[in-house]
Amino acid sequence: MADQLSGAGRAAASDIPSLDRLLNAEALRPALDAHGRTQVVAALRRDLDALRKRALDGGLARHELEPAAVAARTSAALDKAAQPRLRAVYNLTGTVLHTNLGRALLPDEAVASVLRALTTPANLEFDLDSGGRGDRDDLIDDLLCELTGAEAATVVNNNAAAVLLMLNALADRREVVVSRGELVEIGGAFRIPDIMKRAGARLVEVGTTNRTHAADYDNAIGPRTAMLMKVHCSNYAVTGFTKSVGVAEVAAMAHARGLPATVDLGSGTLVDLTQFGLPKEDTVRETIAAGADLVTFSGDKLLGGPQAGLLVGRADLIRKIKKNPLKRALRVGKLTLAALEPVLHLYRAPEFLAQRLTTLRLLTRPLRDIQPQAERLRGVLAHAAGPGYAVEAVPMYSQIGSGALPIDQLPSYGLAVRHAGSGRPGRHLDRLETLLRRLPVPVIGRIADDALWLDLRCLEARDEADFSAQLAEPLA
Ligand SMILES: *Cc1c(COP(=O)(O)O)cnc(C)c1O
């Protein structure tokens, strides 16, 4: 580069304009209006430093010093830095509740409520009847009790926090009996034995990985036992020669010894999913009815709400939990409550749930919607991917995700992209996957079996035009 610059075109360090001159140049006006003086000065200093270095190396061209050129570089750098890091993406992974992509999507009612809570004062901890101080849990605990049949309820930041709080409040320096078949690790380093330790409780494992009997629990109960606990095997299934003890039986054994039985239900659904053609999952109400004294579950898995950890159960236990100092540390903010309340309201009208609750609408989206969409978008993607790739509309299976029903799969439809030419397909698929990921709204699929799979279940009709628009031109 340096030796290609002839004498007349080459700039010296002394030719570089001063910061003040640039700041007063008309060309810098748009950058100043968009980003403010502080950021523009910092960006200009960085640019001038780089120019000085290159001038000394003899590789700086005069036209690069034009105010318009400096302004263009400065604006580009500042625009890039101003781009939000948290961005919308298309989730075509086939996993509806994808933990890495933000899990449940909020229904419109919840979004409106969050917006209101963000922009206006609200009675978060203010009792409008008495004019006195209120408890933020009051906003949703009635609803939670109504929907689960529990006596009392409270809410914290996520289900991991709910389990930690429950164990610390009810089993500090005492023992908690759990089946070896239920010592689950959830993605992102939630492990029952570790949480137990942090909560100050001592884990007493009973049974074996594949078989735990009622007598195993019963024999483990001693003077230091605080509770019997069951944990939902959220992301794995134990099959074959297996035996586990149901909630009703564990609860009966606990109650016979004057102990509580608790259940970490994980995904925790509030309705019988089979009425929507989905696989059976024990509901929170069924778990309470079976005798569980306390149940914990997530707000943003099958429930379809914001990130939250819900605890429901016996009033005396919930009272104890609410008095624990960890409750204050793990409490939810107003945005969570603002989002949660309208979502819980939707459950009062199960007739409309599959339409109004976004998570359920996606999970129950019929093949007769998804398949024609795949056929419509096949040509769009083929054109965008270019002649090196073959795109087909094919049946595939979606997963619920987030540890709900790990082995059940939902029939879906989507696009399978394969490399059309010779050579190792992996490299070409990686390249296409990268190009899709770099779009203004990144498209996230998954590579398996020498194909890139884009499951269209989560691309709802209202988003299809925008999706196609960014694929209008060939990608490469
Ligand atoms: C998902 C899950 C958790 C963790 O819940 P978060 O809301 O992600 O904190 C804990 N226990 C079980 C059984 C789970 O499935």
Short mmCIF file of C-alpha atoms and ligand atoms in Angstrom, two decimals:
data_model
loop_
_atom_site.label_atom_id
_atom_site.label_comp_id
_atom_site.label_asym_id
_atom_site.label_seq_id
_atom_site.Cartn_x
_atom_site.Cartn_y
_atom_site.Cartn_z
CA MET A 1 0.00 0.00 0.00
CA ALA A 2 2.63 2.51 1.11
CA ASP A 3 4.72 2.40 -2.02
CA GLN A 4 1.69 2.74 -4.29
CA LEU A 5 1.06 6.26 -3.05
CA SER A 6 2.77 8.74 -5.31
CA GLY A 7 4.14 11.97 -3.94
CA ALA A 8 1.12 14.14 -4.75
CA GLY A 9 -1.44 11.73 -3.27
CA ARG A 10 0.47 10.98 -0.12
CA ALA A 11 -0.31 12.90 3.09
CA ALA A 12 2.14 13.80 5.82
CA ALA A 13 1.34 13.93 9.52
CA SER A 14 1.39 17.73 9.29
CA ASP A 15 -1.49 17.60 6.75
CA ILE A 16 -3.85 16.00 9.26
CA PRO A 17 -6.55 18.50 10.26
CA SER A 18 -6.94 19.51 13.90
CA LEU A 19 -9.67 18.15 16.09
CA ASP A 20 -11.20 21.62 16.41
CA ARG A 21 -11.33 22.14 12.68
CA LEU A 22 -13.08 18.83 12.18
CA LEU A 23 -15.57 19.52 14.96
CA ASN A 24 -16.55 22.74 13.20
CA ALA A 25 -16.74 21.14 9.76
CA GLU A 26 -20.24 20.90 8.26
CA ALA A 27 -19.60 17.24 7.40
CA LEU A 28 -19.40 16.31 11.09
CA ARG A 29 -22.76 17.91 11.94
CA PRO A 30 -24.87 14.74 11.44
CA ALA A 31 -22.56 12.69 13.68
CA LEU A 32 -22.68 15.39 16.38
CA ASP A 33 -26.49 15.52 16.18
CA ALA A 34 -26.82 11.75 16.37
CA HIS A 35 -24.21 10.87 18.98
CA GLY A 36 -23.33 14.06 20.88
CA ARG A 37 -20.04 15.86 21.29
CA THR A 38 -18.50 13.53 23.91
CA GLN A 39 -18.64 10.45 21.74
CA VAL A 40 -17.71 12.27 18.53
CA VAL A 41 -14.59 13.79 20.15
CA ALA A 42 -13.51 10.37 21.40
CA ALA A 43 -14.10 8.75 18.01
CA LEU A 44 -12.27 11.57 16.21
CA ARG A 45 -9.28 11.21 18.55
CA ARG A 46 -9.10 7.49 17.74
CA ASP A 47 -9.37 8.21 14.03
CA LEU A 48 -6.70 10.94 14.10
CA ASP A 49 -4.32 8.70 16.07
CA ALA A 50 -4.70 6.00 13.43
CA LEU A 51 -4.16 8.54 10.64
CA ARG A 52 -1.00 9.85 12.31
CA LYS A 53 0.44 6.38 12.60
CA ARG A 54 -0.27 5.64 8.96
CA ALA A 55 1.15 9.00 7.82
CA LEU A 56 4.44 8.15 9.54
CA ASP A 57 4.46 4.80 7.72
CA GLY A 58 3.94 6.70 4.45
CA GLY A 59 0.65 4.90 3.76
CA LEU A 60 -1.82 7.74 4.19
CA ALA A 61 -3.66 9.17 1.19
CA ARG A 62 -4.77 12.81 1.07
CA HIS A 63 -8.40 12.03 0.28
CA GLU A 64 -8.67 10.17 3.59
CA LEU A 65 -8.25 13.52 5.36
CA GLU A 66 -11.26 15.16 3.72
CA PRO A 67 -13.78 16.12 6.43
CA ALA A 68 -16.41 14.08 4.55
CA ALA A 69 -14.20 10.98 4.72
CA VAL A 70 -13.41 11.52 8.40
CA ALA A 71 -17.13 12.05 9.09
CA ALA A 72 -18.08 8.85 7.26
CA ARG A 73 -15.61 6.77 9.30
CA THR A 74 -16.65 8.41 12.55
CA SER A 75 -20.36 7.91 11.91
CA ALA A 76 -19.83 4.30 10.88
CA ALA A 77 -17.82 3.56 14.04
CA LEU A 78 -20.34 5.27 16.32
CA ASP A 79 -23.37 3.72 14.60
CA LYS A 80 -21.81 0.31 15.04
CA ALA A 81 -21.05 0.91 18.70
CA ALA A 82 -24.62 2.11 19.26
CA GLN A 83 -26.16 -1.11 17.93
CA PRO A 84 -27.91 -2.97 20.72
CA ARG A 85 -26.21 -6.19 21.77
CA LEU A 86 -29.49 -7.81 22.66
CA ARG A 87 -31.13 -8.32 19.30
CA ALA A 88 -34.22 -9.92 17.85
CA VAL A 89 -33.56 -13.20 16.03
CA TYR A 90 -35.68 -15.76 14.19
CA ASN A 91 -35.79 -18.93 16.24
CA LEU A 92 -35.90 -21.66 13.61
CA THR A 93 -34.08 -24.17 15.81
CA GLY A 94 -37.20 -26.24 16.33
CA THR A 95 -36.96 -25.74 20.09
CA VAL A 96 -39.88 -23.56 21.07
CA LEU A 97 -38.76 -22.70 24.62
CA HIS A 98 -35.09 -22.15 23.81
CA THR A 99 -33.19 -21.08 26.92
CA ASN A 100 -30.41 -19.44 24.89
CA LEU A 101 -32.95 -17.50 22.82
CA GLY A 102 -34.97 -16.17 25.74
CA ARG A 103 -37.56 -18.93 26.38
CA ALA A 104 -41.23 -17.91 26.41
CA LEU A 105 -42.46 -14.97 24.34
CA LEU A 106 -44.93 -12.71 26.09
CA PRO A 107 -48.48 -12.29 24.85
CA ASP A 108 -49.58 -8.77 23.86
CA GLU A 109 -51.51 -8.20 27.10
CA ALA A 110 -48.33 -8.78 29.09
CA VAL A 111 -46.27 -6.50 26.86
CA ALA A 112 -48.80 -3.68 27.29
CA SER A 113 -48.75 -4.19 31.04
CA VAL A 114 -44.94 -4.07 31.19
CA LEU A 115 -44.93 -0.89 29.13
CA ARG A 116 -47.39 0.71 31.56
CA ALA A 117 -45.35 -0.37 34.57
CA LEU A 118 -42.23 1.05 32.97
CA THR A 119 -43.65 4.46 32.26
CA THR A 120 -46.10 5.20 35.06
CA PRO A 121 -46.01 4.88 38.86
CA ALA A 122 -47.90 1.80 40.08
CA ASN A 123 -49.16 0.32 43.35
CA LEU A 124 -46.30 -2.17 43.55
CA GLU A 125 -46.19 -2.12 47.35
CA PHE A 126 -49.09 0.15 48.13
CA ASP A 127 -52.46 -1.08 49.36
CA LEU A 128 -55.07 0.99 47.50
CA ASP A 129 -57.83 -0.06 49.91
CA SER A 130 -56.16 1.01 53.14
CA GLY A 131 -53.69 3.54 51.81
CA GLY A 132 -50.97 1.72 53.72
CA ARG A 133 -47.94 -0.23 52.67
CA GLY A 134 -48.65 -3.35 50.63
CA ASP A 135 -46.81 -6.55 49.74
CA ARG A 136 -45.82 -6.99 46.09
CA ASP A 137 -46.77 -10.67 46.25
CA ASP A 138 -50.41 -9.64 46.89
CA LEU A 139 -50.64 -8.67 43.22
CA ILE A 140 -50.51 -12.27 42.04
CA ASP A 141 -50.83 -14.71 44.93
CA ASP A 142 -54.64 -14.94 44.74
CA LEU A 143 -54.44 -15.77 41.07
CA LEU A 144 -51.75 -18.38 41.65
CA CYS A 145 -53.83 -20.00 44.39
CA GLU A 146 -56.93 -19.99 42.22
CA LEU A 147 -55.07 -21.63 39.33
CA THR A 148 -53.23 -24.25 41.39
CA GLY A 149 -55.51 -25.01 44.33
CA ALA A 150 -52.72 -24.04 46.73
CA GLU A 151 -53.32 -22.16 50.00
CA ALA A 152 -50.59 -19.59 49.45
CA ALA A 153 -48.02 -18.48 46.89
CA THR A 154 -44.98 -16.31 46.41
CA VAL A 155 -42.64 -15.43 43.58
CA VAL A 156 -38.91 -14.93 43.12
CA ASN A 157 -36.52 -14.28 40.28
CA ASN A 158 -36.37 -17.77 38.72
CA ASN A 159 -36.99 -21.37 39.64
CA ALA A 160 -33.37 -21.93 40.69
CA ALA A 161 -33.90 -19.13 43.21
CA ALA A 162 -37.20 -20.68 44.31
CA VAL A 163 -35.48 -24.00 45.06
CA LEU A 164 -32.58 -22.30 46.85
CA LEU A 165 -34.96 -20.24 48.97
CA MET A 166 -37.22 -23.17 49.78
CA LEU A 167 -34.28 -25.31 50.90
CA ASN A 168 -32.69 -22.57 52.97
CA ALA A 169 -35.96 -21.59 54.63
CA LEU A 170 -37.09 -25.12 55.44
CA ALA A 171 -33.96 -27.29 55.61
CA ASP A 172 -31.00 -25.19 56.81
CA ARG A 173 -28.54 -27.55 58.59
CA ARG A 174 -30.97 -30.41 58.18
CA GLU A 175 -31.42 -33.27 55.74
CA VAL A 176 -33.36 -33.46 52.48
CA VAL A 177 -34.14 -36.88 51.05
CA VAL A 178 -34.01 -37.12 47.23
CA SER A 179 -34.01 -40.11 44.86
CA ARG A 180 -30.73 -40.75 43.01
CA GLY A 181 -32.79 -40.89 39.82
CA GLU A 182 -33.76 -37.23 40.26
CA LEU A 183 -30.41 -35.50 40.91
CA VAL A 184 -30.79 -33.40 37.81
CA GLU A 185 -28.44 -30.88 36.24
CA ILE A 186 -30.21 -28.17 34.25
CA GLY A 187 -28.23 -26.21 31.63
CA GLY A 188 -26.35 -23.22 33.00
CA ALA A 189 -25.01 -25.00 36.09
CA PHE A 190 -28.14 -25.63 38.13
CA ARG A 191 -27.40 -28.90 39.94
CA ILE A 192 -29.55 -30.17 42.76
CA PRO A 193 -26.59 -31.30 44.94
CA ASP A 194 -24.84 -27.91 44.54
CA ILE A 195 -27.97 -25.86 45.25
CA MET A 196 -28.58 -28.03 48.26
CA LYS A 197 -25.10 -27.27 49.62
CA ARG A 198 -25.43 -23.54 48.99
CA ALA A 199 -28.78 -23.55 50.77
CA GLY A 200 -27.13 -25.10 53.82
CA ALA A 201 -29.07 -28.35 53.53
CA ARG A 202 -27.60 -31.85 53.57
CA LEU A 203 -28.58 -34.07 50.65
CA VAL A 204 -29.49 -37.63 51.51
CA GLU A 205 -29.57 -39.67 48.31
CA VAL A 206 -31.77 -42.73 48.23
CA GLY A 207 -32.36 -45.56 45.77
CA THR A 208 -30.32 -46.02 42.61
CA THR A 209 -30.18 -44.17 39.31
CA ASN A 210 -32.87 -46.34 37.75
CA ARG A 211 -34.88 -47.63 40.71
CA THR A 212 -36.08 -46.03 43.91
CA HIS A 213 -38.64 -47.70 46.17
CA ALA A 214 -40.91 -46.31 48.86
CA ALA A 215 -38.88 -48.13 51.51
CA ASP A 216 -35.75 -46.26 50.38
CA TYR A 217 -37.34 -42.96 51.37
CA ASP A 218 -38.82 -44.36 54.54
CA ASN A 219 -35.52 -45.85 55.75
CA ALA A 220 -33.70 -42.56 55.16
CA ILE A 221 -35.94 -40.54 57.47
CA GLY A 222 -34.23 -39.69 60.76
CA PRO A 223 -34.22 -37.04 63.48
CA ARG A 224 -32.46 -34.49 61.24
CA THR A 225 -34.72 -34.92 58.22
CA ALA A 226 -36.36 -31.66 57.11
CA MET A 227 -38.32 -32.86 54.08
CA LEU A 228 -38.74 -35.40 51.33
CA MET A 229 -38.21 -33.80 47.95
CA LYS A 230 -38.99 -34.82 44.40
CA VAL A 231 -37.38 -33.21 41.35
CA HIS A 232 -38.81 -33.31 37.84
CA CYS A 233 -36.44 -35.13 35.43
CA SER A 234 -36.73 -32.18 33.11
CA ASN A 235 -34.15 -32.86 30.46
CA TYR A 236 -33.74 -36.62 30.54
CA ALA A 237 -35.81 -39.75 30.81
CA VAL A 238 -35.01 -42.89 32.74
CA THR A 239 -36.37 -45.80 30.73
CA GLY A 240 -36.08 -49.58 30.83
CA PHE A 241 -35.93 -51.35 34.20
CA THR A 242 -37.09 -48.43 36.29
CA LYS A 243 -39.09 -47.62 39.38
CA SER A 244 -39.86 -44.30 40.97
CA VAL A 245 -42.23 -43.32 43.72
CA GLY A 246 -45.03 -40.92 42.84
CA VAL A 247 -45.80 -37.66 44.62
CA ALA A 248 -48.84 -39.10 46.44
CA GLU A 249 -46.86 -41.92 47.98
CA VAL A 250 -43.88 -39.74 48.92
CA ALA A 251 -46.25 -37.19 50.46
CA ALA A 252 -48.06 -39.88 52.47
CA MET A 253 -44.75 -41.15 53.88
CA ALA A 254 -43.61 -37.60 54.73
CA HIS A 255 -46.91 -36.74 56.40
CA ALA A 256 -46.87 -39.95 58.46
CA ARG A 257 -43.63 -38.66 60.02
CA GLY A 258 -44.83 -35.06 60.33
CA LEU A 259 -42.59 -33.81 57.49
CA PRO A 260 -43.39 -31.80 54.38
CA ALA A 261 -43.09 -33.21 50.87
CA THR A 262 -41.82 -30.74 48.27
CA VAL A 263 -41.63 -30.95 44.49
CA ASP A 264 -39.41 -29.01 42.09
CA LEU A 265 -41.67 -29.33 39.09
CA GLY A 266 -39.34 -27.45 36.73
CA SER A 267 -41.49 -26.44 33.79
CA GLY A 268 -44.69 -26.46 35.79
CA THR A 269 -47.76 -26.24 33.63
CA LEU A 270 -51.07 -24.88 34.90
CA VAL A 271 -53.37 -26.75 32.49
CA ASP A 272 -53.75 -30.27 31.19
CA LEU A 273 -51.85 -30.07 27.92
CA THR A 274 -53.55 -33.13 26.44
CA GLN A 275 -56.66 -30.99 25.75
CA PHE A 276 -54.48 -29.18 23.20
CA GLY A 277 -53.15 -32.38 21.66
CA LEU A 278 -49.84 -32.09 23.52
CA PRO A 279 -48.19 -34.79 25.63
CA LYS A 280 -49.22 -35.29 29.25
CA GLU A 281 -47.32 -33.38 31.90
CA ASP A 282 -48.38 -33.27 35.57
CA THR A 283 -49.93 -29.91 36.35
CA VAL A 284 -49.17 -27.88 39.46
CA ARG A 285 -52.77 -28.41 40.62
CA GLU A 286 -52.44 -32.20 40.28
CA THR A 287 -49.17 -32.10 42.21
CA ILE A 288 -50.76 -30.11 45.04
CA ALA A 289 -53.82 -32.38 45.00
CA ALA A 290 -51.55 -35.42 45.24
CA GLY A 291 -50.32 -34.09 48.57
CA ALA A 292 -47.26 -31.94 47.84
CA ASP A 293 -46.86 -29.31 50.55
CA LEU A 294 -44.80 -27.02 48.37
CA VAL A 295 -44.23 -26.89 44.61
CA THR A 296 -41.70 -24.74 42.74
CA PHE A 297 -41.74 -24.03 39.00
CA SER A 298 -40.54 -21.58 36.34
CA GLY A 299 -42.48 -18.65 34.93
CA ASP A 300 -40.93 -18.72 31.46
CA LYS A 301 -41.14 -22.39 30.51
CA LEU A 302 -44.49 -24.02 29.73
CA LEU A 303 -46.33 -21.39 31.74
CA GLY A 304 -45.45 -18.93 28.97
CA GLY A 305 -44.70 -15.88 31.10
CA PRO A 306 -41.66 -13.85 32.18
CA GLN A 307 -38.60 -15.29 33.91
CA ALA A 308 -39.74 -16.02 37.45
CA GLY A 309 -39.73 -18.73 40.09
CA LEU A 310 -43.09 -19.54 41.61
CA LEU A 311 -43.62 -21.22 44.95
CA VAL A 312 -47.09 -22.45 45.88
CA GLY A 313 -48.31 -24.59 48.75
CA ARG A 314 -49.15 -24.67 52.44
CA ALA A 315 -49.72 -21.25 54.00
CA ASP A 316 -47.43 -21.87 57.01
CA LEU A 317 -44.54 -22.91 54.78
CA ILE A 318 -44.99 -19.97 52.42
CA ARG A 319 -45.08 -17.65 55.44
CA LYS A 320 -41.78 -19.07 56.64
CA ILE A 321 -40.27 -18.68 53.18
CA LYS A 322 -41.38 -15.06 52.93
CA LYS A 323 -39.69 -14.27 56.25
CA ASN A 324 -36.34 -15.64 55.07
CA PRO A 325 -33.84 -12.85 54.24
CA LEU A 326 -33.02 -14.56 50.93
CA LYS A 327 -36.56 -13.79 49.80
CA ARG A 328 -35.68 -10.09 49.83
CA ALA A 329 -32.48 -10.74 47.88
CA LEU A 330 -34.25 -12.87 45.29
CA ARG A 331 -37.44 -10.85 44.92
CA VAL A 332 -38.82 -9.93 41.53
CA GLY A 333 -39.03 -6.45 40.08
CA LYS A 334 -42.16 -4.70 38.93
CA LEU A 335 -41.59 -5.66 35.31
CA THR A 336 -41.83 -9.33 36.19
CA LEU A 337 -45.04 -8.84 38.13
CA ALA A 338 -46.48 -6.62 35.41
CA ALA A 339 -45.83 -9.39 32.86
CA LEU A 340 -46.90 -12.27 35.06
CA GLU A 341 -50.33 -11.03 36.10
CA PRO A 342 -51.88 -10.81 32.60
CA VAL A 343 -50.35 -14.16 31.66
CA LEU A 344 -51.94 -15.81 34.69
CA HIS A 345 -55.24 -14.11 33.81
CA LEU A 346 -55.24 -15.85 30.44
CA TYR A 347 -55.46 -19.20 32.24
CA ARG A 348 -58.90 -18.27 33.57
CA ALA A 349 -60.25 -18.74 30.06
CA PRO A 350 -58.76 -22.01 28.85
CA GLU A 351 -60.98 -21.83 25.73
CA PHE A 352 -58.86 -18.98 24.39
CA LEU A 353 -55.52 -20.09 25.78
CA ALA A 354 -54.17 -21.80 22.64
CA GLN A 355 -54.79 -18.59 20.71
CA ARG A 356 -53.75 -15.97 23.28
CA LEU A 357 -50.83 -17.52 25.11
CA THR A 358 -47.94 -17.22 22.66
CA THR A 359 -46.07 -20.28 23.89
CA LEU A 360 -49.12 -22.49 23.59
CA ARG A 361 -50.04 -21.00 20.20
CA LEU A 362 -46.58 -21.92 18.89
CA LEU A 363 -46.67 -25.39 20.44
CA THR A 364 -50.08 -26.12 18.93
CA ARG A 365 -49.51 -24.46 15.56
CA PRO A 366 -51.08 -26.87 13.08
CA LEU A 367 -49.15 -28.54 10.29
CA ARG A 368 -51.71 -27.15 7.84
CA ASP A 369 -50.23 -23.69 8.59
CA ILE A 370 -46.58 -24.67 8.72
CA GLN A 371 -46.36 -26.90 5.65
CA PRO A 372 -47.66 -24.36 3.06
CA GLN A 373 -45.37 -21.78 4.65
CA ALA A 374 -42.39 -24.09 4.09
CA GLU A 375 -43.42 -24.49 0.47
CA ARG A 376 -43.77 -20.70 0.05
CA LEU A 377 -40.37 -20.01 1.59
CA ARG A 378 -38.48 -22.81 -0.16
CA GLY A 379 -37.93 -20.73 -3.29
CA VAL A 380 -37.04 -17.62 -1.28
CA LEU A 381 -34.28 -19.43 0.59
CA ALA A 382 -33.06 -21.28 -2.51
CA HIS A 383 -32.61 -17.94 -4.29
CA ALA A 384 -30.86 -16.40 -1.28
CA ALA A 385 -28.56 -19.39 -0.73
CA GLY A 386 -27.56 -19.56 -4.39
CA PRO A 387 -26.85 -22.43 -6.79
CA GLY A 388 -24.44 -24.23 -4.46
CA TYR A 389 -27.29 -25.39 -2.22
CA ALA A 390 -30.39 -27.56 -2.58
CA VAL A 391 -33.36 -26.47 -0.48
CA GLU A 392 -36.28 -28.76 0.25
CA ALA A 393 -39.52 -28.34 2.21
CA VAL A 394 -39.59 -31.35 4.51
CA PRO A 395 -41.37 -32.67 7.59
CA MET A 396 -39.40 -32.46 10.83
CA TYR A 397 -39.97 -32.52 14.56
CA SER A 398 -39.98 -29.61 17.00
CA GLN A 399 -39.26 -29.89 20.70
CA ILE A 400 -40.94 -28.06 23.52
CA GLY A 401 -37.58 -27.24 25.11
CA SER A 402 -36.45 -25.91 28.49
CA GLY A 403 -36.62 -29.32 29.99
CA ALA A 404 -40.28 -29.91 29.36
CA LEU A 405 -41.11 -33.38 28.12
CA PRO A 406 -37.63 -34.08 26.78
CA ILE A 407 -38.50 -37.10 24.66
CA ASP A 408 -41.78 -35.99 23.16
CA GLN A 409 -41.60 -34.41 19.73
CA LEU A 410 -44.09 -32.30 17.83
CA PRO A 411 -44.62 -32.94 14.10
CA SER A 412 -43.57 -29.83 12.22
CA TYR A 413 -42.40 -28.67 8.81
CA GLY A 414 -39.52 -26.62 7.56
CA LEU A 415 -36.61 -26.27 5.18
CA ALA A 416 -33.64 -28.59 4.86
CA VAL A 417 -30.63 -27.15 3.04
CA ARG A 418 -27.93 -29.43 1.67
CA HIS A 419 -24.75 -28.64 -0.22
CA ALA A 420 -25.36 -29.34 -3.90
CA GLY A 421 -21.80 -29.86 -5.17
CA SER A 422 -18.86 -32.08 -4.32
CA GLY A 423 -16.51 -31.48 -1.41
CA ARG A 424 -17.12 -31.69 2.28
CA PRO A 425 -20.67 -30.49 2.95
CA GLY A 426 -19.84 -29.38 6.49
CA ARG A 427 -17.82 -26.34 5.43
CA HIS A 428 -20.48 -25.13 3.02
CA LEU A 429 -23.24 -25.59 5.57
CA ASP A 430 -21.22 -23.74 8.20
CA ARG A 431 -20.78 -20.89 5.73
CA LEU A 432 -24.50 -20.65 5.00
CA GLU A 433 -25.34 -20.92 8.68
CA THR A 434 -22.95 -18.01 9.33
CA LEU A 435 -24.46 -15.87 6.56
CA LEU A 436 -27.95 -16.42 7.95
CA ARG A 437 -26.71 -15.58 11.43
CA ARG A 438 -25.24 -12.28 10.15
CA LEU A 439 -28.50 -10.98 8.67
CA PRO A 440 -29.98 -7.81 10.23
CA VAL A 441 -32.39 -10.10 12.07
CA PRO A 442 -30.25 -13.23 12.47
CA VAL A 443 -31.83 -16.52 11.40
CA ILE A 444 -30.91 -19.32 13.81
CA GLY A 445 -31.26 -22.89 12.58
CA ARG A 446 -29.36 -26.05 13.38
CA ILE A 447 -26.94 -28.28 11.49
CA ALA A 448 -27.36 -32.05 11.71
CA ASP A 449 -26.85 -35.00 9.38
CA ASP A 450 -25.15 -32.93 6.65
CA ALA A 451 -28.05 -30.49 6.38
CA LEU A 452 -29.06 -27.12 7.79
CA TRP A 453 -32.54 -27.42 9.27
CA LEU A 454 -34.88 -24.45 9.61
CA ASP A 455 -38.03 -25.39 11.51
CA LEU A 456 -40.78 -22.90 10.65
CA ARG A 457 -43.03 -23.59 13.66
CA CYS A 458 -41.94 -20.36 15.37
CA LEU A 459 -42.18 -18.14 12.29
CA GLU A 460 -45.73 -16.89 12.64
CA ALA A 461 -47.67 -15.54 9.67
CA ARG A 462 -47.28 -11.92 10.78
CA ASP A 463 -43.47 -12.21 10.58
CA GLU A 464 -43.25 -13.97 7.25
CA ALA A 465 -43.04 -10.90 5.02
CA ASP A 466 -40.16 -9.38 7.01
CA PHE A 467 -38.42 -12.73 7.03
CA SER A 468 -38.65 -13.02 3.24
CA ALA A 469 -37.64 -9.39 2.68
CA GLN A 470 -34.20 -9.84 4.18
CA LEU A 471 -33.66 -12.89 1.97
CA ALA A 472 -34.64 -11.05 -1.23
CA GLU A 473 -31.01 -10.75 -2.40
CA PRO A 474 -28.49 -13.62 -2.69
CA LEU A 475 -26.66 -13.91 0.64
CA ALA A 476 -23.05 -14.28 -0.40
C1 LIG B 1 -35.66 -25.43 34.56
C2 LIG B 1 -35.57 -26.08 35.87
C3 LIG B 1 -34.99 -25.41 36.95
C4 LIG B 1 -34.42 -24.03 36.80
O1 LIG B 1 -35.42 -23.11 36.54
P1 LIG B 1 -35.02 -21.61 36.09
O2 LIG B 1 -36.35 -20.92 36.01
O3 LIG B 1 -34.33 -21.74 34.79
O4 LIG B 1 -34.16 -21.06 37.15
C5 LIG B 1 -34.93 -26.05 38.16
N1 LIG B 1 -35.39 -27.30 38.30
C6 LIG B 1 -35.96 -27.98 37.29
C7 LIG B 1 -36.47 -29.36 37.53
C8 LIG B 1 -36.06 -27.39 36.03
O5 LIG B 1 -36.61 -28.04 35.01
#
